[in-house]
Coordinates of C-alpha atoms in Angstrom, one line a residue:
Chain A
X337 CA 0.0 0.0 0.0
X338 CA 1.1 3.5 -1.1
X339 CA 1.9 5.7 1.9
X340 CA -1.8 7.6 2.5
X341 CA -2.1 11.2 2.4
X342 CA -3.2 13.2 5.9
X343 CA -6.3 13.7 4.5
X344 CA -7.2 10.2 4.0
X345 CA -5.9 9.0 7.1
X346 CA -7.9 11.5 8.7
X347 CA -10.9 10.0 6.6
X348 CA -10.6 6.6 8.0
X349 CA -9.4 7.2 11.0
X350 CA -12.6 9.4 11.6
X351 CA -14.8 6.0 10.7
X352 CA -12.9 3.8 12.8
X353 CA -13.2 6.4 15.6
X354 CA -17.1 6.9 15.3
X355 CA -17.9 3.6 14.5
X356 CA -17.3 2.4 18.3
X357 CA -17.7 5.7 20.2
X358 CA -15.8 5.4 24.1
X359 CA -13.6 2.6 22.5
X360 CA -10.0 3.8 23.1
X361 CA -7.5 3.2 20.4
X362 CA -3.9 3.7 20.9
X363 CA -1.8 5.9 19.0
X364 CA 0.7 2.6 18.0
X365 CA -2.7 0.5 16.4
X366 CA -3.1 3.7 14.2
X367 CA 0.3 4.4 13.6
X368 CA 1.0 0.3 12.5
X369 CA -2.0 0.6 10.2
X370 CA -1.1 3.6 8.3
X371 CA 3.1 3.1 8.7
X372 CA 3.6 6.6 9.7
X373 CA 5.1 7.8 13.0
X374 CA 3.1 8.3 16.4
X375 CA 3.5 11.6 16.4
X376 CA 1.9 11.9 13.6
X377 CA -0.9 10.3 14.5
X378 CA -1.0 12.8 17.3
X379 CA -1.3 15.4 14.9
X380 CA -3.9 14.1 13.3
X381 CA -5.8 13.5 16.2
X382 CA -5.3 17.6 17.2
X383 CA -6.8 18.5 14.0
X384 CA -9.6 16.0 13.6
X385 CA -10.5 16.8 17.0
X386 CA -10.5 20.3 16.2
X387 CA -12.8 20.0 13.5
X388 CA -15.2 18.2 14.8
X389 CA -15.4 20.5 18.0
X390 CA -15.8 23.5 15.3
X391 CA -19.0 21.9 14.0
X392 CA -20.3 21.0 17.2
X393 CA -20.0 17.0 16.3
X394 CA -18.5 15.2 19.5
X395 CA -15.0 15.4 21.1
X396 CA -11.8 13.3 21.0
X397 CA -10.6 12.7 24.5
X398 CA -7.0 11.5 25.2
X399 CA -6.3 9.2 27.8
X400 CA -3.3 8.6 29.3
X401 CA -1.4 5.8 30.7
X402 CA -0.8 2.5 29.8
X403 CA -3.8 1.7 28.7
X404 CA -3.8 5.5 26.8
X405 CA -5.4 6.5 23.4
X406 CA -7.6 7.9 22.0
X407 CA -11.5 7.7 21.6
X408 CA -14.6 9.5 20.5
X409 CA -17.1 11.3 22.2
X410 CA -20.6 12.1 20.6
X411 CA -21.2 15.1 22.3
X412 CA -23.4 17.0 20.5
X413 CA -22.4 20.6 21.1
X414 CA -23.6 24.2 20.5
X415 CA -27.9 24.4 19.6
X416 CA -27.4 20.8 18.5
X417 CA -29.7 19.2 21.3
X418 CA -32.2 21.9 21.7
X419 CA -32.8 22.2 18.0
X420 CA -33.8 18.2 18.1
X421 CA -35.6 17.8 21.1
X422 CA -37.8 20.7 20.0
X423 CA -37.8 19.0 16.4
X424 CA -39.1 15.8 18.2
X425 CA -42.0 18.1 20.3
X426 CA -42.9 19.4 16.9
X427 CA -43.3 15.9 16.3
X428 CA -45.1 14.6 18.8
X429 CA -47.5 17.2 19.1
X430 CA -49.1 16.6 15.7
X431 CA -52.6 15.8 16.3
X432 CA -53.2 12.4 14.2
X433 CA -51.3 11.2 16.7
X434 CA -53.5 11.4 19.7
X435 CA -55.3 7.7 20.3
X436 CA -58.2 6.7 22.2
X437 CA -58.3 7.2 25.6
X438 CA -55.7 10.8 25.6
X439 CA -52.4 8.2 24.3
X440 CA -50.0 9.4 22.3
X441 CA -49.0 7.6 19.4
X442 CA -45.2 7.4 18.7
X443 CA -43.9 4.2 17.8
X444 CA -42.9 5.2 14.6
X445 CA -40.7 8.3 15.7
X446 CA -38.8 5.9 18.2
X447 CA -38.2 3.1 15.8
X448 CA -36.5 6.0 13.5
X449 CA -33.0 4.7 13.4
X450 CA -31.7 8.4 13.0
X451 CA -33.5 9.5 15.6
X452 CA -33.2 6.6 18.2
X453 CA -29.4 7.3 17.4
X454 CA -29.9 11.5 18.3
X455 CA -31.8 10.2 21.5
X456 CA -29.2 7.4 22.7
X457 CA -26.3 10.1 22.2
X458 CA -28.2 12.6 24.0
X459 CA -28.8 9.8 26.7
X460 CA -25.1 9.0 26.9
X461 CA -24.0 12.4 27.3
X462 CA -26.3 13.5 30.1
X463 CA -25.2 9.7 32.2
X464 CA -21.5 9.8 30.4
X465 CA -19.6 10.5 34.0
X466 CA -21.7 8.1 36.0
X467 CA -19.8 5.5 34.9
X468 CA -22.5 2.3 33.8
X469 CA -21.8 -1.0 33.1
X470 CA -24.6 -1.6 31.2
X471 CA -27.7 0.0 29.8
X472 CA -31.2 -2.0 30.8
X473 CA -34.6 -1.3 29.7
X474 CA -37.8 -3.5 29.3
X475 CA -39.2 -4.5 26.4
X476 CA -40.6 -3.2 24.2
X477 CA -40.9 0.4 22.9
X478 CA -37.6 1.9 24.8
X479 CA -35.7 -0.8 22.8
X480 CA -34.4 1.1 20.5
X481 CA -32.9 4.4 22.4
X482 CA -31.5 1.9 25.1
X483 CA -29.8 0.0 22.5
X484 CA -28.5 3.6 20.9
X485 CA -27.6 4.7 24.1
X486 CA -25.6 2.2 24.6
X487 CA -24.0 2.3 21.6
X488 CA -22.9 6.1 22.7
X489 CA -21.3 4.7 25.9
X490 CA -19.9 1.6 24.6
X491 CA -21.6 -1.0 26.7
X492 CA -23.9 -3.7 26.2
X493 CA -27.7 -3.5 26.8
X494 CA -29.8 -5.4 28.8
X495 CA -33.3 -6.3 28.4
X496 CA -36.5 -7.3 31.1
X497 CA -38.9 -9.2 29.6
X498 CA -42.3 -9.0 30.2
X499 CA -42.7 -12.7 30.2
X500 CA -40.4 -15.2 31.3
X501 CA -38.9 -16.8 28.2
X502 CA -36.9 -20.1 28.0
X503 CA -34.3 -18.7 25.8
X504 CA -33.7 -16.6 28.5
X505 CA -32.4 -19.4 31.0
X506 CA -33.7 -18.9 34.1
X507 CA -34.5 -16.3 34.9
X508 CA -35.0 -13.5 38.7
X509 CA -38.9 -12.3 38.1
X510 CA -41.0 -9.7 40.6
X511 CA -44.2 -8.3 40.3
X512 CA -44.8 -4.4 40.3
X513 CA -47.7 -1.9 40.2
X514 CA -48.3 0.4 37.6
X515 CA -48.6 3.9 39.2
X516 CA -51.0 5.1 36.2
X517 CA -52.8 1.9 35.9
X518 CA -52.5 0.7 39.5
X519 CA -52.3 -2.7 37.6
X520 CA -50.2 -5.8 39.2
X521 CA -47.2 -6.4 35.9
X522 CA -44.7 -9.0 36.0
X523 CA -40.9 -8.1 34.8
X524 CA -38.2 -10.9 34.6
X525 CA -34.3 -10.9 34.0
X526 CA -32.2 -13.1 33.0
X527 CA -29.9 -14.5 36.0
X528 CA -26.6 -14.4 33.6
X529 CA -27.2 -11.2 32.5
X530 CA -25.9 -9.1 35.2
X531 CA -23.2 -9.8 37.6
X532 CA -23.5 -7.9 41.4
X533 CA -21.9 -4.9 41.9
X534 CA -22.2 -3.7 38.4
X535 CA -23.8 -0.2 37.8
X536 CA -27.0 -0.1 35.6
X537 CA -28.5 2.9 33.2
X538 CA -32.3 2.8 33.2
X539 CA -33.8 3.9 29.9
X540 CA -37.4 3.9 28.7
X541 CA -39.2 5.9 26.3
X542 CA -42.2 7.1 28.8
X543 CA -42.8 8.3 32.2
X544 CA -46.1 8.6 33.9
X545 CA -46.2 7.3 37.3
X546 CA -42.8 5.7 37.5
X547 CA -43.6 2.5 38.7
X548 CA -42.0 0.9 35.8
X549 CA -38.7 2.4 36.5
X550 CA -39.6 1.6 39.9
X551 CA -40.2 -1.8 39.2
X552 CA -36.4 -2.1 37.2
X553 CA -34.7 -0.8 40.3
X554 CA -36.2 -3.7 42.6
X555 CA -35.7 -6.1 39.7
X556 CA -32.2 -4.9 39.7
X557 CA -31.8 -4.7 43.6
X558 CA -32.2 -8.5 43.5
X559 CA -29.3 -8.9 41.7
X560 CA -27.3 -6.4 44.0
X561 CA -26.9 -4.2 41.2
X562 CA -26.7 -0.4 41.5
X563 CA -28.4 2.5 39.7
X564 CA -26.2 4.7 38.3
X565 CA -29.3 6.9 36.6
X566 CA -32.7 7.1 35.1
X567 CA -33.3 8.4 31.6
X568 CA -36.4 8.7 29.9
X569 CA -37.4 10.4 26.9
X570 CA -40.6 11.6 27.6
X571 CA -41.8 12.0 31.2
X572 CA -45.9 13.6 31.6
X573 CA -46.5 16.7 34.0
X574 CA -48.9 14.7 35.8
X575 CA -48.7 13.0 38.5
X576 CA -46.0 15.4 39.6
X577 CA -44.8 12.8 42.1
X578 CA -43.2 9.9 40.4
X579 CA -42.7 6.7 42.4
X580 CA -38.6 7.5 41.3
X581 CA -36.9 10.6 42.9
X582 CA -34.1 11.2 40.1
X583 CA -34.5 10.9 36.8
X584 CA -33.8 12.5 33.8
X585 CA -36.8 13.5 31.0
X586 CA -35.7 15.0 27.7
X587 CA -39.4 16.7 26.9
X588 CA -42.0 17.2 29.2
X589 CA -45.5 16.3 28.6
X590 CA -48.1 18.7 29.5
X591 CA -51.0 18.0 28.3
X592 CA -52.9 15.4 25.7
X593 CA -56.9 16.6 25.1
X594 CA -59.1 14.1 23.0
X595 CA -61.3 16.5 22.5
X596 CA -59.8 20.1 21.4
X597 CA -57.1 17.6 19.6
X598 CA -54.3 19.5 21.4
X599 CA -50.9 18.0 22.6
X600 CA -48.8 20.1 24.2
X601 CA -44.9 19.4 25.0
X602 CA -41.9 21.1 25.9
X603 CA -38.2 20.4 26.1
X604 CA -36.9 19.9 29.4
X605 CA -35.3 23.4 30.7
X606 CA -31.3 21.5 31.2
X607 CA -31.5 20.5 27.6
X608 CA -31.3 24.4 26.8
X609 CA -27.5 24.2 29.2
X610 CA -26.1 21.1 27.7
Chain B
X614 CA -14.8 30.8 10.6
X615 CA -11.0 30.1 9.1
X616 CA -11.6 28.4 6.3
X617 CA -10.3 24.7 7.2
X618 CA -7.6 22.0 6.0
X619 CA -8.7 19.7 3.7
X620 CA -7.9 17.5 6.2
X621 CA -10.2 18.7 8.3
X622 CA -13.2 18.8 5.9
X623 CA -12.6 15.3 5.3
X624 CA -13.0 14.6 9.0
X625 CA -16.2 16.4 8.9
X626 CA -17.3 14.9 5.9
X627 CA -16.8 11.7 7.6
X628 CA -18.4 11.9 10.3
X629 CA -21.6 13.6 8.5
X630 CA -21.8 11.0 5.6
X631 CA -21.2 7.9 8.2
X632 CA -23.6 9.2 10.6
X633 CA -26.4 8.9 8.1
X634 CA -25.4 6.1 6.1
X635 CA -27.5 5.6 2.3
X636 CA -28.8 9.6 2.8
X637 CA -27.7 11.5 -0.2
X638 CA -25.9 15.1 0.8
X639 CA -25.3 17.4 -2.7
X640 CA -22.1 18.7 -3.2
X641 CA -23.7 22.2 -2.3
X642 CA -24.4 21.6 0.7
X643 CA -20.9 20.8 1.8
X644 CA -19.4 23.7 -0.5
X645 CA -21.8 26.4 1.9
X646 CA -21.1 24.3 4.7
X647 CA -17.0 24.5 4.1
X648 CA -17.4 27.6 2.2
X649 CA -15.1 26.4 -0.8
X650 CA -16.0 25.5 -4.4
X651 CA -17.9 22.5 -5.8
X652 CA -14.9 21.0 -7.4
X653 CA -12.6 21.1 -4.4
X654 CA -15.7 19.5 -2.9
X655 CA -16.0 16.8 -5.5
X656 CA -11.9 15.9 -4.8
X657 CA -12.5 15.6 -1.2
X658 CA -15.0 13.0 -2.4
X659 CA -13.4 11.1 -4.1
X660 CA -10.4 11.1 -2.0
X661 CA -12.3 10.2 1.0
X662 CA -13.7 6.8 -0.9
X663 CA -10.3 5.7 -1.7
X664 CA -9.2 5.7 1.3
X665 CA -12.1 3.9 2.8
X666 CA -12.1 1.5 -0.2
X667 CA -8.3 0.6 0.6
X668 CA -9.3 -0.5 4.2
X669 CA -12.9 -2.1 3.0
X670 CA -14.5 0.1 5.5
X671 CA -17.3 0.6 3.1
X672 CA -18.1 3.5 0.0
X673 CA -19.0 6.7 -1.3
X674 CA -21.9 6.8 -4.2
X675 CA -22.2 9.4 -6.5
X676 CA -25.5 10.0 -7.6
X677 CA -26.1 11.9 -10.4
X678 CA -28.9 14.1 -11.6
X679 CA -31.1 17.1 -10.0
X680 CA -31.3 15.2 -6.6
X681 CA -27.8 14.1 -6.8
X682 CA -25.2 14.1 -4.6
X683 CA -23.0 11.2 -2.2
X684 CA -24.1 8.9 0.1
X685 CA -22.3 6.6 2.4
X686 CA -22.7 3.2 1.8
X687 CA -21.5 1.0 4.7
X688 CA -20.2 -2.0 2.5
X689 CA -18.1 -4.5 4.7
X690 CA -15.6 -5.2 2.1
X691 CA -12.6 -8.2 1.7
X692 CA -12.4 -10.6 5.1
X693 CA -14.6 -8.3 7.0
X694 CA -17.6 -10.4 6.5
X695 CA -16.7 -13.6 6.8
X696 CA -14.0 -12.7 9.5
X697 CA -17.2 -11.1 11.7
X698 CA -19.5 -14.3 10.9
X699 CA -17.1 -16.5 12.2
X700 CA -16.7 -15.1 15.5
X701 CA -19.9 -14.9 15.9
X702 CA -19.6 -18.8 15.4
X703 CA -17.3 -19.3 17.8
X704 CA -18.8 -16.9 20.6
X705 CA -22.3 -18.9 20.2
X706 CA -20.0 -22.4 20.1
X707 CA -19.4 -21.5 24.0
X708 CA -21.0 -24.2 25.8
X709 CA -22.6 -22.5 28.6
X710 CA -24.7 -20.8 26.1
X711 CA -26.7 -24.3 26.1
X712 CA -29.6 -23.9 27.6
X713 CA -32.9 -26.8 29.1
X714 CA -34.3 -27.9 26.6
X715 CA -31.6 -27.5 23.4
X716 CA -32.1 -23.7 23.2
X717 CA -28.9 -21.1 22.9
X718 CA -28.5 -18.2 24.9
X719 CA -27.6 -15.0 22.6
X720 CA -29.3 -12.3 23.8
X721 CA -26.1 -10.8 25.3
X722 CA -24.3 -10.9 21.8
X723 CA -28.1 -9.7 19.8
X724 CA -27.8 -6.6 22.2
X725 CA -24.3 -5.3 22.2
X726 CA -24.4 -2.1 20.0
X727 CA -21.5 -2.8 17.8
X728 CA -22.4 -6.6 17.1
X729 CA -25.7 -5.5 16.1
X730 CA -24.7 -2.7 14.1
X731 CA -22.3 -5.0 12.1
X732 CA -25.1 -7.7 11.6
X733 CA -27.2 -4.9 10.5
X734 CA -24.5 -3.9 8.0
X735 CA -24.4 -7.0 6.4
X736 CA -28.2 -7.7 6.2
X737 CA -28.9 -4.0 4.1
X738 CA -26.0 -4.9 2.1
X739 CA -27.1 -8.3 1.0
X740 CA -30.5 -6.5 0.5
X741 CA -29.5 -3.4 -0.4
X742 CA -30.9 -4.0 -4.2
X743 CA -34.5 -5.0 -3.0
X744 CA -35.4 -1.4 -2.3
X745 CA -37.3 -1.8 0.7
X746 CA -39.4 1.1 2.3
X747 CA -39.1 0.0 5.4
X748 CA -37.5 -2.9 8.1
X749 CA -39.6 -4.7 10.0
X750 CA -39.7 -7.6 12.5
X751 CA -41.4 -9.2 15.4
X752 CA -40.7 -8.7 19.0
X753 CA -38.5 -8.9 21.3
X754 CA -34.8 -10.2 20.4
X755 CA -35.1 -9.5 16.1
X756 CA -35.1 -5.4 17.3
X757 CA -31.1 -4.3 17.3
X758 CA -30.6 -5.9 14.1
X759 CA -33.5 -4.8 12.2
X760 CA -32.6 -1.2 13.7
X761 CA -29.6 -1.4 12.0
X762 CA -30.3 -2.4 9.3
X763 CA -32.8 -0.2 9.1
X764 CA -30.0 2.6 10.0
X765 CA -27.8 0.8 7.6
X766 CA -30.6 1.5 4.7
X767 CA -31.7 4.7 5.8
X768 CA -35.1 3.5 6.4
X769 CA -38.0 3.3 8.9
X770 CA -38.4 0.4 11.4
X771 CA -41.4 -1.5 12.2
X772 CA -42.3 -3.7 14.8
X773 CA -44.9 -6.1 14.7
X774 CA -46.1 -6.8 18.3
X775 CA -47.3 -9.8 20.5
X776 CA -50.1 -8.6 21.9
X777 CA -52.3 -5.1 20.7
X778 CA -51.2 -2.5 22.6
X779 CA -53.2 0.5 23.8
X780 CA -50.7 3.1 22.4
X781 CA -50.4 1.2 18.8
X782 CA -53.9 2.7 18.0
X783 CA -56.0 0.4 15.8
X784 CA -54.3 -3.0 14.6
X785 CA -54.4 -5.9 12.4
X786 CA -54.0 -8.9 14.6
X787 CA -53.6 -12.4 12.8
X788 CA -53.1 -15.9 14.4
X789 CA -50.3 -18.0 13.2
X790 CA -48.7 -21.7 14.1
X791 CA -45.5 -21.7 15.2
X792 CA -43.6 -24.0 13.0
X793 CA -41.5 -25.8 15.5
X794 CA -44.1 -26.2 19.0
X795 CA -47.2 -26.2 17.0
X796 CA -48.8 -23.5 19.1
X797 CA -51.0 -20.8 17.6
X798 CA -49.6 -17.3 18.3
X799 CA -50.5 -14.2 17.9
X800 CA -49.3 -10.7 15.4
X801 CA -50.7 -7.6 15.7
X802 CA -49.3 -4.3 13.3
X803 CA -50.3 -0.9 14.0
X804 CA -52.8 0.1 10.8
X805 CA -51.0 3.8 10.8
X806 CA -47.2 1.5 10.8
X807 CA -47.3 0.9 6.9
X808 CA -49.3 1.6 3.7
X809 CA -50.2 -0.4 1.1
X810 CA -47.5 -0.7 -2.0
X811 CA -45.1 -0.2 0.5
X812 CA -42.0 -2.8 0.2
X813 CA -40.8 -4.7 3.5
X814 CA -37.6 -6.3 4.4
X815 CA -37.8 -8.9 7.3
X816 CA -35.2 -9.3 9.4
X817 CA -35.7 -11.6 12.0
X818 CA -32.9 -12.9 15.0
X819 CA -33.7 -16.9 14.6
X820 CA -35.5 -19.2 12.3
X821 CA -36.4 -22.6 12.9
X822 CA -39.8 -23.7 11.5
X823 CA -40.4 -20.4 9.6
X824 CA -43.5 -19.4 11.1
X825 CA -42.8 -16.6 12.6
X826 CA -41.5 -15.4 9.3
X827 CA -44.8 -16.4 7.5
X828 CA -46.4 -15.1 9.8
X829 CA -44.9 -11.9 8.9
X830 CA -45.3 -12.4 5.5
X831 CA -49.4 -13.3 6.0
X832 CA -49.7 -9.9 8.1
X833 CA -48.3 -7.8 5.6
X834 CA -50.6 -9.4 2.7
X835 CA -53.5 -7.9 5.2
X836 CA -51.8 -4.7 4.1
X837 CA -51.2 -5.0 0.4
X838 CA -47.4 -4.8 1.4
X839 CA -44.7 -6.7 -1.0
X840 CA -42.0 -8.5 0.7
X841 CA -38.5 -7.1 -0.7
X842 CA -36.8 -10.1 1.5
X843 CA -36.2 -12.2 4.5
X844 CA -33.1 -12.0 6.6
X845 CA -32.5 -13.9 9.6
X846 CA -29.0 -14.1 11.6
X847 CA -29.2 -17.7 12.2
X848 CA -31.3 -20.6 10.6
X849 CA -31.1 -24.3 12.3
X850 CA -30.1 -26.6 9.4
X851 CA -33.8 -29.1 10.8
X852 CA -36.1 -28.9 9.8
X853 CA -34.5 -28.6 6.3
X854 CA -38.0 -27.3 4.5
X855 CA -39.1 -24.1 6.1
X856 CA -42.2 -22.1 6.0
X857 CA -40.7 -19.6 3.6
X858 CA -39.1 -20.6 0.6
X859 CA -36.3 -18.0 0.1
X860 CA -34.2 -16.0 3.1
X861 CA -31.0 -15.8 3.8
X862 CA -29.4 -16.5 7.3
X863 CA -26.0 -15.7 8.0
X864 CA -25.4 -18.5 10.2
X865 CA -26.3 -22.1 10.2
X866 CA -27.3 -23.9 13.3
X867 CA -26.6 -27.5 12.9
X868 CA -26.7 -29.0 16.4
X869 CA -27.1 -28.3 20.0
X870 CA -26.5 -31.2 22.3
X871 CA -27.2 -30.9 25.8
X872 CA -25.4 -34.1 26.7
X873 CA -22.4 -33.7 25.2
X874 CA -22.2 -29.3 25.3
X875 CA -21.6 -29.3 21.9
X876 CA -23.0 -26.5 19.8
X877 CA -22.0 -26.7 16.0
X878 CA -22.6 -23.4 13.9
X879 CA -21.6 -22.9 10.5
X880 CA -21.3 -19.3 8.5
X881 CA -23.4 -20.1 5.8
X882 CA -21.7 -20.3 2.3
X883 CA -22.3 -16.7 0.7
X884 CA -20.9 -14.9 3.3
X885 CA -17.4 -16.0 2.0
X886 CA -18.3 -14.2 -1.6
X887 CA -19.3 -11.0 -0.5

């Protein structure tokens, strides 16, 4: 192989980088693929890093030590959140997509690749320094920004199933109340899915009353596993008290009327700070 | 703004082509963006898919005409395939994946980010001609890969669900019989999910009997949608005839044996041409 140019070093360099975000790579694996000296890999990573920080696309971070490189952080800078969580509101308030009984229909926005992806990255950022292990939701709708999100922080994703299923193996279940529908549900994880002592992110698409989040923190306390947050992309206005104390809602939801056909949202105030 | 490197554009270019791969960006937009001409636009281009080409990280189209422009097209290229397959192999060879009853564990590997996003790579690519309007696939375990492949085609995901949901709105809810216990099941799809004409690519995790892909396939006809394909990760080599007459599974499942722990999986044969 000819000896590449900066440019296209800098080209694939930038793939293998995003394609496993929070994966370090050392300077040597780098410098042996493209034959050229670490230092100037470590000018390629200056300017790459620069340019992406210009455009408000995410962040190289250097670590140091023996186990040192580099790796990529999607951290979407600058308006870059606010203008898509207020994209999604726009979204979600259209009003073909209220359903009988004041629910809002949104399956189809969080099974948007692109979108579950914008989510997931937001997700990581905001939960980035507390440091989980993995990323657990249950089944079914929050699939999709779990699985993103833990694509952002490089770890695997967990999922609690709503039924006990044999290609599971077997399996920890408990029973929980739904705070909206004060309904007894049933929640099971797998016993080799989590070890003790590991930290978990909790991510679902909805909020109401909480007792699903609720119910994943007892599910997880039976494995001796601890929270390190609770994310949720949507989280309603009412009830005000959720059976969790901290969490984390990307867009508030005010208000759903059947009748007027009105659905009002609103981005949660810290998005405007990130 | 200075204007920037070439070097720099090309990290930007990266990362804004790969982010969104088969979505076509004109050369305009990236000549405002960079605030440089078209033609130093167009040699970024094409030096940018040379080097990705030279490490089979995938291509740059050019497409041509009013809405033309380049999209990123994430083609595993050389070994990468068959090099991926086959640790997949030897990861679902481990013997503690064996579970009562002949079954494999793989939900751990089905919902680690980057093994689904490579899966999902490979499935749009071997579909990639069939045009599909959208992904689709039933719950729970089929849901990383079809979202990446669906992310990998640029296109929608749809899930098909076990039981109607209230927040689905109306649905189309068919009974099937599982291929392999005999048991009728249950499909529902969301009426506002797809319209009729539309094309569907199935990607499912596991295929034994083929029902649950029929099943699919029966579901859709309720819509008047075509089938573009079927893609499953792995298909057990008994029974030989399945439900569905073509599909393509990466990986062939010839034997679990719970006396012996002996799991034997096989890539299946085109993965070594692609």
């Amino acid at each position: 192989m000819d000896k590449m140019s900066r440019s296209e070093r800098i080209g694939v360099m930038t793939k293998i980088l995003l394609d496993q975000p929070n994966q370090i790579y050392t300077l040597n694996y780098f410098s042996e693929l493209f034959g050229v000296a670490k230092s100037t890999i470590s000018d390629d990573v200056m300017l790459l890093r620069r340019a992406l920080d210009t455009f408000n696309l995410g962040t190289l971070e250097t670590v140091v030590g023996a186990a040192g490189g580099v790796k990529y952080i999607p951290r979407p800078g600058g308006s870059r959140i606010s203008d898509f969580i207020m994209m999604l509101c726009d979204r979600l308030s259209e009003p073909q997509r209220i359903l009988p009984g004041g629910f809002l229909y949104m399956t189809d926005l969080l099974f948007m690749p692109h979108v579950a992806e914008r989510v997931g990255e937001i997700m990581a950022n905001k939960f980035y320094d507390t440091n989980p292990d993995f990323v657990i939701t249950v089944e079914t709708k929050g699939i999709p920004i779990a699985l993103m999100t833990g694509k952002a922080l490089n770890c695997p994703v967990v999922i609690a199933r709503r039924d006990s299923q044999v290609t599971e193996g077997s399996v920890v279940t408990i029973n929980y109340v739904s705070a909206s529908s004060k309904r007894i549900r049933t929640m099971s994880l797998a016993r080799r899915a989590v070890r003790q002592g590991q930290r978990a992110l909790i991510i679902d698409d909805f909020m109401k009353g909480g007792g699903t989040a609720k119910g994943m923190i007892d599910l997880l306390g039976e494995f001796g596993v601890d929270i390190a947050g609770v994310g949720v992309m949507i989280a309603t206005q009412q009830p005000e008290e959720k059976m969790v104390e901290n969490y984390a809602a990307l867009i508030e939801l005010k208000q759903v009327d059947e009748n007027s056909r009105k659905v009002v949202l609103e981005p949660a105030a810290w998005v405007f700070n990130e």
